[in-house]
Short mmCIF file of C-alpha atoms in Angstrom, two decimals:
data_model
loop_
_atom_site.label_atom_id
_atom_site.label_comp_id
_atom_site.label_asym_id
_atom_site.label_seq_id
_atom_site.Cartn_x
_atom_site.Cartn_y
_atom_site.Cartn_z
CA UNK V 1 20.74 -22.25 14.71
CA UNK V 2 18.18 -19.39 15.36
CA UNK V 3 15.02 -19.31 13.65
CA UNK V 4 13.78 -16.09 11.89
CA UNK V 5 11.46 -14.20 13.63
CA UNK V 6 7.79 -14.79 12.38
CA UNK V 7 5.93 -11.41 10.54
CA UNK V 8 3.28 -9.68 12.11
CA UNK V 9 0.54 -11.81 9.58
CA UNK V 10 -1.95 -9.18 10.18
CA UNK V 11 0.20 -6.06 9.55
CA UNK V 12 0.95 -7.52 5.77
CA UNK V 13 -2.67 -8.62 4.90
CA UNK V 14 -3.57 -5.24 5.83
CA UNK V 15 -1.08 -3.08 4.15
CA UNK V 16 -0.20 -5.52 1.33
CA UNK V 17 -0.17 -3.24 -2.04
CA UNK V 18 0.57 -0.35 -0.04
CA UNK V 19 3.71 1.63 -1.35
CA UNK V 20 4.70 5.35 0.37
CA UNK V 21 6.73 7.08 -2.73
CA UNK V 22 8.55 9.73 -1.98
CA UNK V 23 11.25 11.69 -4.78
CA UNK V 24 14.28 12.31 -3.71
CA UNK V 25 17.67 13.32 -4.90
CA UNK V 26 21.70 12.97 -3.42
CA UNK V 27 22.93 15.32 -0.56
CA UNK V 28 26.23 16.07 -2.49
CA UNK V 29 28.70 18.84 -4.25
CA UNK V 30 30.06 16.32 -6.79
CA UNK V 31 28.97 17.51 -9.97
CA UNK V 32 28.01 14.40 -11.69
CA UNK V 33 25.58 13.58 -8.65
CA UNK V 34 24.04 16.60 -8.24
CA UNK V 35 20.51 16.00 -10.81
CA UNK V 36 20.28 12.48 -9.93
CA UNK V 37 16.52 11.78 -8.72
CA UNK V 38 15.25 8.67 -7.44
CA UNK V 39 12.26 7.12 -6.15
CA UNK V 40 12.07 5.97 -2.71
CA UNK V 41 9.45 2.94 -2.07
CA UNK V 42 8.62 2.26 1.39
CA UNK V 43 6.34 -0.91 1.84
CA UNK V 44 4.24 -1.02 4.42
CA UNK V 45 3.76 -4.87 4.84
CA UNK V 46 7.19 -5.33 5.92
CA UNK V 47 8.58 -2.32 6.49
CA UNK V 48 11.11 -2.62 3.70
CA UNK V 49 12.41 -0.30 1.19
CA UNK V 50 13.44 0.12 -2.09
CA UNK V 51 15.35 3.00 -4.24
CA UNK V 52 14.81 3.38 -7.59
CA UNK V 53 16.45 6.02 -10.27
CA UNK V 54 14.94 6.85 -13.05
CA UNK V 55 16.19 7.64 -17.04
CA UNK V 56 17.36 11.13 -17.35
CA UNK V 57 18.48 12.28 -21.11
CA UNK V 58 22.34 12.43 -21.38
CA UNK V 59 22.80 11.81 -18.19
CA UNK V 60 26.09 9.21 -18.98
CA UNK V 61 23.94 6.88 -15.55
CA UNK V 62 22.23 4.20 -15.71
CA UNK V 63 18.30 4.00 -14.73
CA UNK V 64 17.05 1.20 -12.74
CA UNK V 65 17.56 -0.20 -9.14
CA UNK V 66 19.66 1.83 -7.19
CA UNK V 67 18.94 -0.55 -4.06
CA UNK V 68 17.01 -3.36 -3.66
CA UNK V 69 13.67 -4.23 -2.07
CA UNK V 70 15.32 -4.52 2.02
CA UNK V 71 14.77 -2.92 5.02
CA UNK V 72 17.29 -0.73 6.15
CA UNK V 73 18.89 0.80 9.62
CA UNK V 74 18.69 4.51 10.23
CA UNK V 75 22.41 5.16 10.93
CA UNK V 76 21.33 8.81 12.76
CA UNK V 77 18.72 7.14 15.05
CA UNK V 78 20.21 4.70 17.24
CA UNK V 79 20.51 1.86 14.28
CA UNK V 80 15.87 1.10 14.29
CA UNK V 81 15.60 0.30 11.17
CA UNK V 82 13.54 3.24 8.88
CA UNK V 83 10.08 3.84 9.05
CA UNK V 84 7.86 6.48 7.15
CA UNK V 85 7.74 9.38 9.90
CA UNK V 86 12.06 9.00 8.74
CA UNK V 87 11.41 10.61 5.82
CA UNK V 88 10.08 14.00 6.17
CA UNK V 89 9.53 16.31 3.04
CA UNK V 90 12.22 18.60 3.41
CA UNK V 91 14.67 16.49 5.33
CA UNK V 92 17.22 14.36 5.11
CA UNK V 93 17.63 10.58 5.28
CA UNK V 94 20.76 8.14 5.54
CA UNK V 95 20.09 4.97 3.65
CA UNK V 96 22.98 1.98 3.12
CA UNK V 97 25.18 4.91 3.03
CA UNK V 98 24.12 7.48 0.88
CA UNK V 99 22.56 10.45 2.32
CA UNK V 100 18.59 11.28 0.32
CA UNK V 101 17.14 14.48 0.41
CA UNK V 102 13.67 13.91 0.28
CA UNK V 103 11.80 16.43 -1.97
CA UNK V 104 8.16 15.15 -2.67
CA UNK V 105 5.79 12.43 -1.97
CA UNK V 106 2.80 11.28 -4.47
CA UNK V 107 -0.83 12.04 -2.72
CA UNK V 108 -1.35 8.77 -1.42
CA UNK V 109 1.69 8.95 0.85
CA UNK V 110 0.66 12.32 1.58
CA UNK V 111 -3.08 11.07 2.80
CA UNK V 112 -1.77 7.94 4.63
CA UNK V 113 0.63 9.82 6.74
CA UNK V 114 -2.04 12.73 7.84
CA UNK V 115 -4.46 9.87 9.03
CA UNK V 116 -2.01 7.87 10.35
CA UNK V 117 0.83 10.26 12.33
CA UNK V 118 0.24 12.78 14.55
CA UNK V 119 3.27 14.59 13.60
CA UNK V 120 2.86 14.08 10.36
CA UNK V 121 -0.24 16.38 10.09
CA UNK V 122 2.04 19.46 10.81
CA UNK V 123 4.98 18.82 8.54
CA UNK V 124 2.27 18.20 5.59
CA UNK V 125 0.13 20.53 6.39
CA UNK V 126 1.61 23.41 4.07
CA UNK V 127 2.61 20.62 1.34
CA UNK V 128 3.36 21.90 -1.81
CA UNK V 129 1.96 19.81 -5.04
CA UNK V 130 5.03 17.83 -6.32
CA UNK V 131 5.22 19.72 -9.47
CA UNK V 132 6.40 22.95 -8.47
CA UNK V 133 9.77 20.66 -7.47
CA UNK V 134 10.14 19.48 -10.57
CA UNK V 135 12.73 20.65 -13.20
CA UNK V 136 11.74 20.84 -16.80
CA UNK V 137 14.08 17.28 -17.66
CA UNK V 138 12.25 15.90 -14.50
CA UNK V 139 8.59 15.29 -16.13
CA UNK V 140 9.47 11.75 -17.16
CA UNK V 141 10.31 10.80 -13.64
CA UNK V 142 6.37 12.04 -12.84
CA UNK V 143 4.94 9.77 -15.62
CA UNK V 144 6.91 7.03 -14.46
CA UNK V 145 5.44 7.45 -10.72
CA UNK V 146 1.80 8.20 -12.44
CA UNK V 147 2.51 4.82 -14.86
CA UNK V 148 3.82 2.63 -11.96
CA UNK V 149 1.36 3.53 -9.48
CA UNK V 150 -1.58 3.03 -11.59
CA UNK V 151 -0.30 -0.13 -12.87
CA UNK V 152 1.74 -1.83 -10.39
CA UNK V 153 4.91 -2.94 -12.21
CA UNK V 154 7.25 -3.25 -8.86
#
């Protein structure tokens, strides 16, 4: 039996606590789907990823864990598994199946991936401030990123 590959020890000392959150919402025409926003966690220490959705008034779905804490393949490049230059503002990602349209990131994401990726500098360069993509019925989905980033509940 093959043993699981060891994790880089360094890489998760030094980016342990550090979340990328990005909104995002589904790339489809079925009606139900089409105001569903979610949060997209991408962990740095181990390059995994989680999805979550949160309450929306008389919506009829459930909030909560859309899916869990993993890491994930990129389906459209070459099956590497997803890391945070995949998910431009703007663009689209392919997660477990369901296609994301990324809309937002909070201004630590923002910050991390100027300083850390070249490319990254000119797709955020002309970032707008994650409020003018909000909907009215999408402020609760900002204090929940404000409340969970401030105090860590994940």
């Amino acid at each position: 039996i093959p043993k699981k590959p060891k994790g880089d020890f360094f890489k998760s000392v030094d980016n342990d606590k550090k979340i990328l959150r990005y909104t995002a919402r589904f790339n489809t025409r079925v009606p139900e789907d089409v105001d569903r926003r979610f949060i997209i966690s991408f962990y740095l220490g181990d390059d995994s990823i989680s999805i979550y959705e949160p309450a929306q008034k008389n919506s009829g779905i459930l909030e909560g864990p859309f899916l869990r804490r993993n890491k994930y393949k990129n389906a459209d490049n070459n099956n590497e598994f997803i890391t945070p230059t995949d998910l431009p503002i703007g663009g689209n990602i392919k997660i477990n199946g369901y296609s994301f349209s990324v809309l937002s990131c909070d201004e630590f994401t923002k910050k991390y991936l100027q300083t850390h990726f070249a490319e990254a500098q000119l797709l955020y360069k002309h970032l707008v401030p994650l409020t003018t993509y909000e909907p009215k019925h999408f402020q609760s989905f900002k204090f929940i990123l404000i409340t969970l980033g401030v105090l860590g509940f994940w």
